Amino acid sequence: MNEILKVKDLNVSFKDSQGLLFSHTVTKHVLKGVSFEIKEGQILGLVGESGSGKSTIAKAVLGLVPYEGEVIMDNAAPSMVFQDPAGSLNPAKRIGWLLDEALYLRGEKDPDERSNKVLEMINLVGLKEEHLKRYPKELSGGQRQRVCIGRALMSQPRLLIADEPVSALDVTIQAQILELLRDLQKKLDLSILFISHDLRVVYNFCDRLIILKDGVIVEEGDPKVVYRTPKDQYTKVLLSSI
Amino acid sequence: MKNRIKNINFILGASIICFMALFILAGKILPLRDPNAIDATLKFAKPSLAHPFGCDNFGREILSRVMQGSLSTFLIALGTVFIGTIFGVIIGAATGYFGGVIDEILMRVNDAIFAFPSILLALLFISLLGPGTYQVVIALGIAFVPSFARIVRGEFLKNRNMDYVKCARLMGASHLRIMVIHILPNTLRVLLNAILIGFNNAVLAEASMSFLGIGVQPPDPSLGRMLSEAQAYLFKAPNYALFPGLALILLVLGFGLMSDSFEK
Ligand SMILES: Nc1ncnc2c1ncn2[C@@H]1O[C@H](COP(=O)(O)OP(=O)(O)O)[C@@H](O)[C@H]1O
Ligand SMILES: [Mg+2]
């Protein structure tokens, strides 16, 4: 199996100015030598408590923050799904328009071809044609996240980065979205970087698991194994909260 | 319940504005006397069937003058709000979206201008441009820009950090596309409200300036001009002040009620 994404010794730091009167800049090291890889068709779970640097990893991979180290990808750019589906969809636009835009921005000029693809995608993520005419606020949270996933897949990416995609959803809806992602991963042979602060969500969903603490990977392995025999103290703490 | 009241406000306001629009239109269509035609024999004629609103100190037809004056006032307000909106949106969108040094500088200038009452500011511009209808539109328009810019900036600032903007950026949308196609539609509700309030202020500001004699120039009528002229004959011919005053009140009330219905 080939790697779809390889991250080597990733370091990210932010400069923060502290103090009101006598302000001085402090360098905050958010990621300290993070290395991991995602193989083709694999779902990699990235777990860690809030503030551990998970989103920063995603941003570095997407090139949204300056970093040191290596991020190696095949040429297709990854797509991104955010935590809050309501905030990720422009409230002033209809679902059909939002999906169509993803194609338009890729330079696809033929509107008929685009609308066929949009229709295909809305069905693929488990929604119906009638949803295309709706505004985001006229959908439920789960339906909105389906739209976000569909939009992310419009560019036919090889890698999908999902940053806490189910954290804002009810437990029953969470399961449905996870099932959809699993489904899509198989159908489209996707690789997924699945970010979560909740070990419960991840451990029987992903193929591999890494656990991040304060910008350092403290544990890596098969989720079942990590779950049964955690090596790191921090993982034990995460597990005990389940 | 609250929504219903708001709806009623809107319908009431819109009806009043429609009525005023028809009234103005009637002045263009009906074969009334020229608003500037003088007739010494009709000096201070009381309201009658032939002269529904009566005649003024030059024997001019008050009805045609109120119609024509409402039109002038309305057009000046329209022009003012148009200038204020266009430049306010451009400045507010750019500063709110990009932030940074330009934002700091422009907003400080904005604040400084904003600190003056717009009528005072407009007076300042008039002193540079000279009196006249177009000058009033330009002066009031410029004076109105800061308040629009401030409102639009706030909306863009609120929206630019939202995930939907990040998504659009990630998908390769240009800044201009994000500002115009993504964020602007989300500011329409607030903008529309600002436009309606702006209309109100512009109607009053025009009236005040014409009242002071620096707006619409005689013999052409505007509501403010007519009120100013009528002032001297308040007891002799109360109808002279009454009708332009009424038209002014209706315009302000109409836009006011409409904008009320947009308040959050
Ligand atoms: N642009 C930034 N500037 C300064 N600090 C940041 C920035 N982005 C993230 N951080 C800091 O980096 C740390 C990790 O953030 P993040 O990656 O969002 O964590 P997580 O997604 O795991 O909750 C946090 O302490 C956060 O305050
Ligand atoms: Mg995060």
Coordinates of C-alpha atoms and ligand atoms in Angstrom, one line a residue:
Chain A
M1 CA 0.0 0.0 0.0
N2 CA 1.1 3.5 -0.8
E3 CA 1.1 6.4 1.5
I4 CA -1.4 9.1 0.6
L5 CA 0.0 11.6 3.1
K6 CA 3.3 11.5 4.9
V7 CA 4.1 14.0 7.7
K8 CA 7.7 14.1 9.0
D9 CA 8.9 16.0 12.0
L10 CA 6.2 18.7 11.8
N11 CA 6.8 21.7 14.0
V12 CA 4.4 24.7 14.2
S13 CA 4.8 27.6 16.5
F14 CA 2.8 30.8 16.9
K15 CA 4.0 34.1 18.1
D16 CA 1.7 35.6 20.7
S17 CA 2.1 39.0 22.2
Q18 CA 1.5 39.0 25.9
G19 CA 0.9 41.8 28.4
L20 CA -0.9 45.0 27.7
L21 CA 1.5 47.8 28.6
F22 CA 4.9 46.1 28.2
S23 CA 4.0 43.6 25.6
H24 CA 6.5 41.1 24.6
T25 CA 6.2 38.3 22.1
V26 CA 6.1 34.8 23.3
T27 CA 6.7 31.8 20.9
K28 CA 4.2 29.1 21.6
H29 CA 5.2 25.7 20.3
V30 CA 2.0 24.0 19.3
L31 CA 3.3 21.0 17.4
K32 CA 6.6 19.5 18.4
G33 CA 8.0 17.0 15.9
V34 CA 4.8 15.3 14.8
S35 CA 5.3 12.4 12.3
F36 CA 2.7 10.1 10.9
E37 CA 1.4 8.7 7.6
I38 CA -1.9 7.8 6.1
K39 CA -2.0 4.9 3.7
E40 CA -4.3 4.7 0.7
G41 CA -7.8 3.8 1.7
Q42 CA -7.1 4.2 5.4
I43 CA -9.0 6.0 8.0
L44 CA -6.6 7.5 10.5
G45 CA -8.1 8.7 13.8
L46 CA -6.4 11.7 15.5
V47 CA -7.4 12.0 19.1
G48 CA -6.4 14.5 21.8
E49 CA -8.0 16.9 24.2
S50 CA -9.0 20.3 23.2
G51 CA -5.9 22.5 22.6
S52 CA -3.6 19.7 21.9
G53 CA -2.9 20.9 18.4
K54 CA -5.2 18.6 16.3
S55 CA -6.6 21.4 14.1
T56 CA -3.2 22.8 13.7
I57 CA -2.1 19.6 12.1
A58 CA -5.0 19.8 9.7
K59 CA -4.1 23.5 8.9
A60 CA -0.5 22.6 8.3
V61 CA -1.4 19.8 5.9
L62 CA -3.6 22.2 4.0
G63 CA -0.9 24.8 4.0
L64 CA -2.9 27.3 6.0
V65 CA -0.2 27.9 8.7
P66 CA 3.5 28.1 8.3
Y67 CA 5.4 25.0 9.5
E68 CA 8.7 23.4 9.7
G69 CA 9.2 19.8 8.6
E70 CA 7.8 17.8 5.7
V71 CA 4.3 17.3 4.4
I72 CA 4.4 14.9 1.4
M73 CA 1.3 14.3 -0.6
D74 CA 0.4 13.1 -4.0
N75 CA -0.5 16.1 -6.1
A76 CA -4.3 16.1 -5.5
A77 CA -5.2 18.6 -2.8
P78 CA -7.1 17.3 0.2
S79 CA -10.6 18.5 1.1
M80 CA -11.8 19.6 4.5
V81 CA -14.9 19.1 6.6
F82 CA -15.3 21.3 9.7
Q83 CA -16.9 20.7 13.0
D84 CA -19.8 23.1 12.7
P85 CA -21.9 22.3 9.6
A86 CA -24.1 25.3 10.2
G87 CA -21.2 27.7 10.1
S88 CA -19.5 26.0 7.1
L89 CA -22.5 26.6 4.8
N90 CA -23.2 30.1 3.7
P91 CA -26.7 30.8 5.1
A92 CA -27.6 33.0 2.2
K93 CA -27.2 30.3 -0.5
R94 CA -29.1 27.2 -1.4
I95 CA -27.6 23.7 -1.1
G96 CA -27.6 23.2 -4.8
W97 CA -25.7 26.5 -5.3
L98 CA -23.1 25.5 -2.6
L99 CA -22.4 22.2 -4.2
D100 CA -22.2 23.7 -7.6
E101 CA -19.8 26.3 -6.5
A102 CA -17.2 23.7 -5.6
L103 CA -17.2 22.6 -9.3
Y104 CA -17.4 26.1 -10.6
L105 CA -14.3 27.2 -8.6
R106 CA -12.4 24.2 -10.1
G107 CA -13.0 25.8 -13.5
E108 CA -15.8 23.5 -14.7
K109 CA -17.6 25.6 -17.2
D110 CA -20.5 23.5 -18.4
P111 CA -23.5 24.1 -16.2
D112 CA -25.4 21.0 -17.3
E113 CA -22.5 18.8 -16.5
R114 CA -22.1 20.5 -13.2
S115 CA -25.7 20.0 -12.2
N116 CA -25.6 16.3 -13.1
K117 CA -22.6 16.0 -10.8
V118 CA -24.4 17.9 -8.1
L119 CA -27.4 15.6 -8.4
E120 CA -25.1 12.6 -8.2
M121 CA -23.4 13.9 -5.1
I122 CA -26.5 14.7 -3.2
N123 CA -27.7 11.2 -3.7
L124 CA -24.3 9.8 -2.8
V125 CA -24.4 11.5 0.6
G126 CA -27.9 10.2 1.3
L127 CA -30.0 13.3 0.5
K128 CA -32.6 13.9 -2.2
E129 CA -32.9 16.2 -5.1
E130 CA -35.4 18.3 -3.3
H131 CA -32.8 19.3 -0.7
L132 CA -30.9 21.2 -3.4
K133 CA -33.5 23.9 -3.3
R134 CA -33.3 24.4 0.4
Y135 CA -31.3 26.8 2.5
P136 CA -28.9 25.4 5.1
K137 CA -31.2 26.5 7.9
E138 CA -34.0 24.4 6.5
L139 CA -31.9 21.2 7.0
S140 CA -31.2 19.3 10.2
G141 CA -27.6 19.3 11.7
G142 CA -27.0 15.8 10.3
Q143 CA -28.2 16.7 6.8
R144 CA -26.1 19.8 6.8
Q145 CA -23.0 17.8 7.7
R146 CA -23.9 15.5 4.8
V147 CA -23.9 18.5 2.5
C148 CA -20.5 19.6 3.8
I149 CA -19.1 16.1 3.2
G150 CA -20.6 16.1 -0.3
R151 CA -19.2 19.5 -1.1
A152 CA -15.7 18.4 0.1
L153 CA -15.9 15.4 -2.2
M154 CA -16.9 17.5 -5.2
S155 CA -13.3 18.0 -6.1
Q156 CA -12.8 14.2 -6.1
P157 CA -10.0 14.4 -3.5
R158 CA -7.9 11.4 -2.5
L159 CA -7.7 12.6 1.1
L160 CA -10.5 14.0 3.2
I161 CA -9.6 15.8 6.4
A162 CA -12.5 15.8 8.8
D163 CA -11.9 18.1 11.9
E164 CA -14.4 17.0 14.6
P165 CA -17.1 16.3 12.0
V166 CA -19.5 14.8 14.4
S167 CA -18.7 16.7 17.6
A168 CA -21.6 19.1 17.1
L169 CA -24.1 16.4 16.5
D170 CA -26.4 14.2 18.6
V171 CA -25.2 10.7 19.4
T172 CA -27.6 9.0 17.0
I173 CA -26.8 11.3 14.2
Q174 CA -23.1 10.8 14.9
A175 CA -23.5 7.1 14.1
Q176 CA -25.2 7.9 10.9
I177 CA -22.5 10.3 9.7
L178 CA -19.7 7.8 10.7
E179 CA -21.5 5.2 8.7
L180 CA -21.8 7.5 5.7
L181 CA -18.0 8.3 5.9
R182 CA -17.2 4.6 6.1
D183 CA -19.5 4.0 3.1
L184 CA -17.9 6.7 1.1
Q185 CA -14.4 5.6 2.0
K186 CA -15.2 2.2 0.5
K187 CA -17.1 3.5 -2.6
L188 CA -14.6 6.1 -3.5
D189 CA -11.5 4.5 -2.0
L190 CA -10.9 7.6 0.0
S191 CA -8.3 8.1 2.8
I192 CA -9.6 10.0 5.8
L193 CA -7.8 11.9 8.5
F194 CA -10.5 11.8 11.2
I195 CA -10.0 14.3 14.1
S196 CA -11.8 13.9 17.3
H197 CA -11.4 14.8 21.0
D198 CA -13.5 11.8 21.9
L199 CA -11.9 8.3 21.9
R200 CA -15.3 6.7 22.0
V201 CA -16.2 8.0 18.6
V202 CA -13.0 6.9 17.0
Y203 CA -11.9 3.6 18.3
N204 CA -14.2 1.3 16.3
F205 CA -14.4 3.6 13.3
C206 CA -10.8 4.0 12.2
D207 CA -8.1 1.7 11.0
R208 CA -5.3 3.4 12.9
L209 CA -5.2 5.7 15.8
I210 CA -2.7 8.4 16.9
I211 CA -3.1 10.2 20.2
L212 CA -1.8 13.7 20.6
K213 CA -0.9 15.5 23.8
D214 CA 0.4 19.0 23.9
G215 CA 1.6 18.8 20.3
V216 CA 3.4 15.4 20.7
I217 CA 2.2 12.0 19.6
V218 CA 2.1 9.9 22.7
E219 CA 0.6 6.7 21.3
E220 CA 0.1 5.2 17.9
G221 CA -1.4 1.9 16.7
D222 CA -4.4 -0.3 16.0
P223 CA -7.4 1.2 17.8
K224 CA -8.5 -2.1 19.3
V225 CA -5.0 -2.7 20.7
V226 CA -4.7 0.8 22.0
Y227 CA -8.1 0.5 23.6
R228 CA -7.3 -2.8 25.4
T229 CA -3.7 -2.2 26.3
P230 CA -2.9 1.5 26.4
K231 CA 0.8 2.1 26.9
D232 CA 0.8 5.8 27.7
Q233 CA -0.5 7.3 30.9
Y234 CA -2.4 9.9 29.0
T235 CA -4.3 7.4 26.9
K236 CA -5.3 5.7 30.1
V237 CA -6.8 9.0 31.3
L238 CA -8.6 9.5 28.0
L239 CA -9.9 5.9 28.3
S240 CA -11.0 6.2 31.9
S241 CA -13.2 9.1 31.0
I242 CA -15.2 6.9 28.6
Chain B
M1 CA -47.0 38.3 18.4
K2 CA -44.0 40.5 18.1
N3 CA -43.5 39.3 14.5
R4 CA -47.1 40.3 13.7
I5 CA -46.6 43.8 15.0
K6 CA -43.4 44.0 12.9
N7 CA -45.3 42.9 9.8
I8 CA -48.1 45.4 10.5
N9 CA -45.4 48.1 10.8
F10 CA -43.9 47.1 7.5
I11 CA -47.2 47.0 5.7
L12 CA -48.3 50.3 7.2
G13 CA -45.0 51.9 6.3
A14 CA -45.0 50.5 2.8
S15 CA -48.6 51.7 2.3
I16 CA -47.7 55.2 3.4
I17 CA -44.7 55.3 1.0
C18 CA -46.9 53.8 -1.8
F19 CA -49.4 56.5 -1.1
M20 CA -46.7 59.2 -1.3
A21 CA -45.4 57.7 -4.5
L22 CA -48.8 57.9 -6.1
F23 CA -49.2 61.4 -4.8
I24 CA -45.9 62.4 -6.4
L25 CA -46.8 60.6 -9.6
A26 CA -50.2 62.3 -9.7
G27 CA -48.3 65.6 -9.7
K28 CA -46.6 64.6 -12.9
I29 CA -49.8 63.2 -14.6
L30 CA -52.7 65.4 -13.5
P31 CA -53.1 68.7 -15.5
L32 CA -52.4 70.9 -12.4
R33 CA -51.1 74.4 -12.5
D34 CA -47.3 74.8 -12.9
P35 CA -45.8 74.8 -9.4
N36 CA -43.9 77.9 -10.1
A37 CA -46.7 79.9 -11.9
I38 CA -47.4 83.1 -10.1
D39 CA -50.9 84.6 -10.0
A40 CA -51.4 87.8 -8.0
T41 CA -55.2 87.3 -7.9
L42 CA -54.8 84.0 -6.1
K43 CA -52.6 85.4 -3.3
F44 CA -53.4 83.4 -0.1
A45 CA -56.4 81.8 -1.7
K46 CA -58.1 79.6 0.9
P47 CA -58.4 75.8 0.2
S48 CA -61.3 75.2 -2.2
L49 CA -62.4 72.8 -4.9
A50 CA -60.4 74.7 -7.5
H51 CA -57.3 75.0 -5.2
P52 CA -57.5 72.0 -2.8
F53 CA -54.5 73.1 -0.7
G54 CA -55.0 76.8 -1.3
C55 CA -52.4 79.2 -2.7
D56 CA -49.3 80.8 -1.3
N57 CA -48.0 84.4 -1.0
F58 CA -47.3 84.6 -4.7
G59 CA -50.6 82.9 -5.6
R60 CA -48.8 79.7 -6.5
E61 CA -50.7 76.4 -6.3
I62 CA -49.7 74.8 -3.0
L63 CA -51.0 71.3 -4.2
S64 CA -48.7 71.2 -7.2
R65 CA -45.9 72.7 -5.1
V66 CA -46.3 70.0 -2.4
M67 CA -46.3 67.3 -5.1
Q68 CA -43.2 68.8 -6.8
G69 CA -41.5 69.5 -3.5
S70 CA -42.1 65.9 -2.3
L71 CA -40.5 64.7 -5.5
S72 CA -37.5 66.9 -5.0
T73 CA -37.1 65.9 -1.4
F74 CA -37.5 62.2 -2.3
L75 CA -35.0 62.4 -5.1
I76 CA -32.5 64.2 -3.0
A77 CA -32.9 61.6 -0.2
L78 CA -32.6 58.8 -2.8
G79 CA -29.3 60.3 -4.2
T80 CA -27.9 60.8 -0.7
V81 CA -28.7 57.3 0.4
F82 CA -27.3 55.9 -2.9
I83 CA -24.0 57.7 -2.5
G84 CA -23.8 56.8 1.2
T85 CA -24.6 53.1 0.5
I86 CA -22.3 52.6 -2.5
F87 CA -19.2 54.2 -0.8
G88 CA -20.2 52.9 2.6
V89 CA -20.4 49.3 1.3
I90 CA -17.1 49.6 -0.5
I91 CA -15.2 51.1 2.4
G92 CA -16.9 49.0 5.0
A93 CA -16.4 45.8 3.1
A94 CA -12.8 46.4 2.4
T95 CA -11.9 47.5 5.9
G96 CA -14.0 44.8 7.7
Y97 CA -12.7 42.0 5.5
F98 CA -9.0 42.8 5.2
G99 CA -8.5 44.6 8.5
G100 CA -5.0 45.7 9.2
V101 CA -3.5 49.2 8.9
I102 CA -5.9 50.5 6.2
D103 CA -8.7 49.5 8.4
E104 CA -7.2 51.3 11.4
I105 CA -6.6 54.5 9.4
L106 CA -9.9 54.6 7.6
M107 CA -11.9 53.8 10.7
R108 CA -10.2 56.5 12.7
V109 CA -11.0 59.0 10.0
N110 CA -14.5 57.6 9.9
D111 CA -14.9 58.0 13.7
A112 CA -13.7 61.6 13.4
I113 CA -16.3 62.3 10.7
F114 CA -19.0 60.3 12.5
A115 CA -18.5 62.4 15.6
F116 CA -20.1 65.4 13.8
P117 CA -23.8 65.6 13.2
S118 CA -24.3 64.8 9.5
I119 CA -26.2 68.0 9.0
L120 CA -23.2 70.1 10.3
L121 CA -20.9 68.1 8.1
A122 CA -23.1 68.7 5.1
L123 CA -23.1 72.4 5.9
L124 CA -19.3 72.4 5.8
F125 CA -19.3 70.7 2.4
I126 CA -21.9 73.2 1.1
S127 CA -19.7 76.0 2.2
L128 CA -17.1 74.5 -0.1
L129 CA -19.4 73.5 -3.0
G130 CA -21.9 76.3 -2.9
P131 CA -25.7 76.0 -2.5
G132 CA -27.9 74.0 -4.9
T133 CA -29.7 70.7 -5.4
Y134 CA -26.8 68.6 -6.7
Q135 CA -24.5 70.1 -4.1
V136 CA -26.9 69.1 -1.4
V137 CA -27.0 65.5 -2.7
I138 CA -23.2 65.3 -2.8
A139 CA -22.7 67.0 0.6
L140 CA -25.3 64.8 2.4
G141 CA -24.1 61.7 0.5
I142 CA -20.6 62.2 1.8
A143 CA -21.8 63.0 5.2
F144 CA -23.8 59.7 5.2
V145 CA -20.9 57.5 4.1
P146 CA -19.3 56.9 7.5
S147 CA -22.5 55.6 9.1
F148 CA -23.0 53.1 6.3
A149 CA -19.3 52.1 6.3
R150 CA -19.4 51.5 10.0
I151 CA -22.4 49.2 9.8
V152 CA -21.1 47.2 6.8
R153 CA -17.7 46.9 8.3
G154 CA -19.2 45.4 11.4
E155 CA -21.0 42.8 9.4
F156 CA -18.0 41.9 7.3
L157 CA -15.8 41.6 10.4
K158 CA -18.4 39.2 11.9
N159 CA -18.6 37.1 8.8
R160 CA -14.9 37.0 7.6
N161 CA -13.9 34.5 10.4
M162 CA -16.8 32.2 9.9
D163 CA -16.2 28.7 8.6
Y164 CA -18.1 29.2 5.4
V165 CA -15.6 31.9 4.4
K166 CA -12.7 29.6 5.2
C167 CA -14.4 26.8 3.1
A168 CA -14.7 29.2 0.2
R169 CA -11.1 30.2 0.5
L170 CA -10.0 26.6 0.6
M171 CA -12.0 25.8 -2.5
G172 CA -10.1 28.6 -4.2
A173 CA -12.6 31.5 -4.2
S174 CA -11.0 34.9 -4.7
H175 CA -11.3 37.6 -2.0
L176 CA -13.5 39.7 -4.3
R177 CA -15.8 36.7 -4.9
I178 CA -16.0 36.0 -1.2
M179 CA -16.8 39.7 -0.4
V180 CA -19.4 40.2 -3.1
I181 CA -21.0 36.8 -3.6
H182 CA -20.6 35.2 -0.2
I183 CA -20.6 37.9 2.5
L184 CA -22.6 40.7 1.0
P185 CA -25.9 38.8 0.7
N186 CA -25.5 38.0 4.4
T187 CA -25.4 41.7 5.3
L188 CA -28.5 42.6 3.2
R189 CA -30.9 42.6 6.1
V190 CA -28.8 44.9 8.2
L191 CA -28.0 47.0 5.2
L192 CA -31.6 47.4 4.2
N193 CA -32.5 48.6 7.6
A194 CA -29.7 51.1 7.5
I195 CA -30.9 52.3 4.1
L196 CA -34.4 52.9 5.4
I197 CA -33.1 54.7 8.4
G198 CA -30.8 56.6 6.1
F199 CA -33.7 57.6 3.9
N200 CA -35.4 59.0 6.9
N201 CA -32.4 61.0 8.0
A202 CA -31.9 62.2 4.5
V203 CA -35.4 63.5 4.1
L204 CA -35.1 65.4 7.3
A205 CA -31.6 66.6 6.5
E206 CA -32.7 67.9 3.1
A207 CA -35.7 69.6 4.7
S208 CA -33.4 71.2 7.2
M209 CA -30.9 72.4 4.6
S210 CA -33.6 73.8 2.3
F211 CA -35.2 75.4 5.4
L212 CA -31.9 77.2 6.0
G213 CA -32.0 78.3 2.4
I214 CA -28.9 76.3 1.2
G215 CA -30.7 73.4 -0.5
V216 CA -33.2 73.6 -3.3
Q217 CA -33.1 77.2 -4.7
P218 CA -36.2 79.3 -5.2
P219 CA -38.5 79.4 -7.0
D220 CA -38.3 75.5 -7.1
P221 CA -40.1 73.9 -4.3
S222 CA -38.9 71.3 -1.8
L223 CA -40.7 70.4 1.4
G224 CA -38.1 72.2 3.6
R225 CA -38.1 75.3 1.3
M226 CA -41.9 75.5 1.5
L227 CA -41.9 75.2 5.3
S228 CA -39.3 77.9 5.5
E229 CA -41.3 80.2 3.3
A230 CA -44.6 79.4 5.1
Q231 CA -43.1 80.3 8.4
A232 CA -43.7 84.0 7.9
Y233 CA -47.5 83.4 7.3
L234 CA -48.1 80.8 9.9
F235 CA -51.2 82.5 11.3
K236 CA -52.4 84.2 8.1
A237 CA -52.3 81.0 6.0
P238 CA -51.8 77.9 8.2
N239 CA -52.5 75.7 5.2
Y240 CA -49.3 76.9 3.6
A241 CA -47.2 75.2 6.3
L242 CA -49.7 72.4 7.1
F243 CA -49.6 70.5 3.8
P244 CA -45.8 70.4 3.1
G245 CA -45.4 69.5 6.8
L246 CA -47.9 66.7 6.4
A247 CA -46.1 65.3 3.4
L248 CA -42.8 65.4 5.3
I249 CA -44.3 63.6 8.2
L250 CA -45.8 60.9 6.0
L251 CA -42.4 60.3 4.2
V252 CA -40.6 60.1 7.5
L253 CA -43.2 58.0 9.2
G254 CA -43.4 55.6 6.2
F255 CA -39.7 54.9 6.1
G256 CA -39.5 54.8 9.9
L257 CA -42.2 52.2 10.2
M258 CA -40.6 50.1 7.5
S259 CA -37.1 50.2 9.1
D260 CA -38.7 49.4 12.5
S261 CA -39.9 46.1 11.1
F262 CA -36.3 45.2 10.3
E263 CA -35.0 45.7 13.8
K264 CA -33.8 42.5 15.4
Ligands
LIG1 N1 -3.4 31.3 14.9 C1 -3.0 31.0 16.1 N2 -2.3 31.8 16.9 C2 -1.9 31.6 18.1 N3 -2.1 30.4 18.8 C3 -2.8 29.5 18.1 C4 -3.3 29.7 16.8 N4 -4.0 28.6 16.4 C5 -4.0 27.7 17.4 N5 -3.3 28.2 18.4 C6 -3.0 27.6 19.7 O1 -2.5 26.3 19.4 C7 -3.0 25.3 20.3 C8 -3.7 24.2 19.6 O2 -4.8 24.6 18.9 P1 -5.7 23.7 18.0 O3 -4.8 23.0 17.0 O4 -6.8 24.4 17.5 O5 -6.2 22.6 19.1 P2 -7.3 21.5 18.9 O6 -7.8 21.5 17.6 O7 -6.6 20.2 19.3 O8 -8.3 21.8 20.0 C9 -4.0 26.1 21.2 O9 -3.4 26.3 22.4 C10 -4.3 27.3 20.5 O10 -4.5 28.4 21.4
MG2 MG -9.8 21.8 16.9

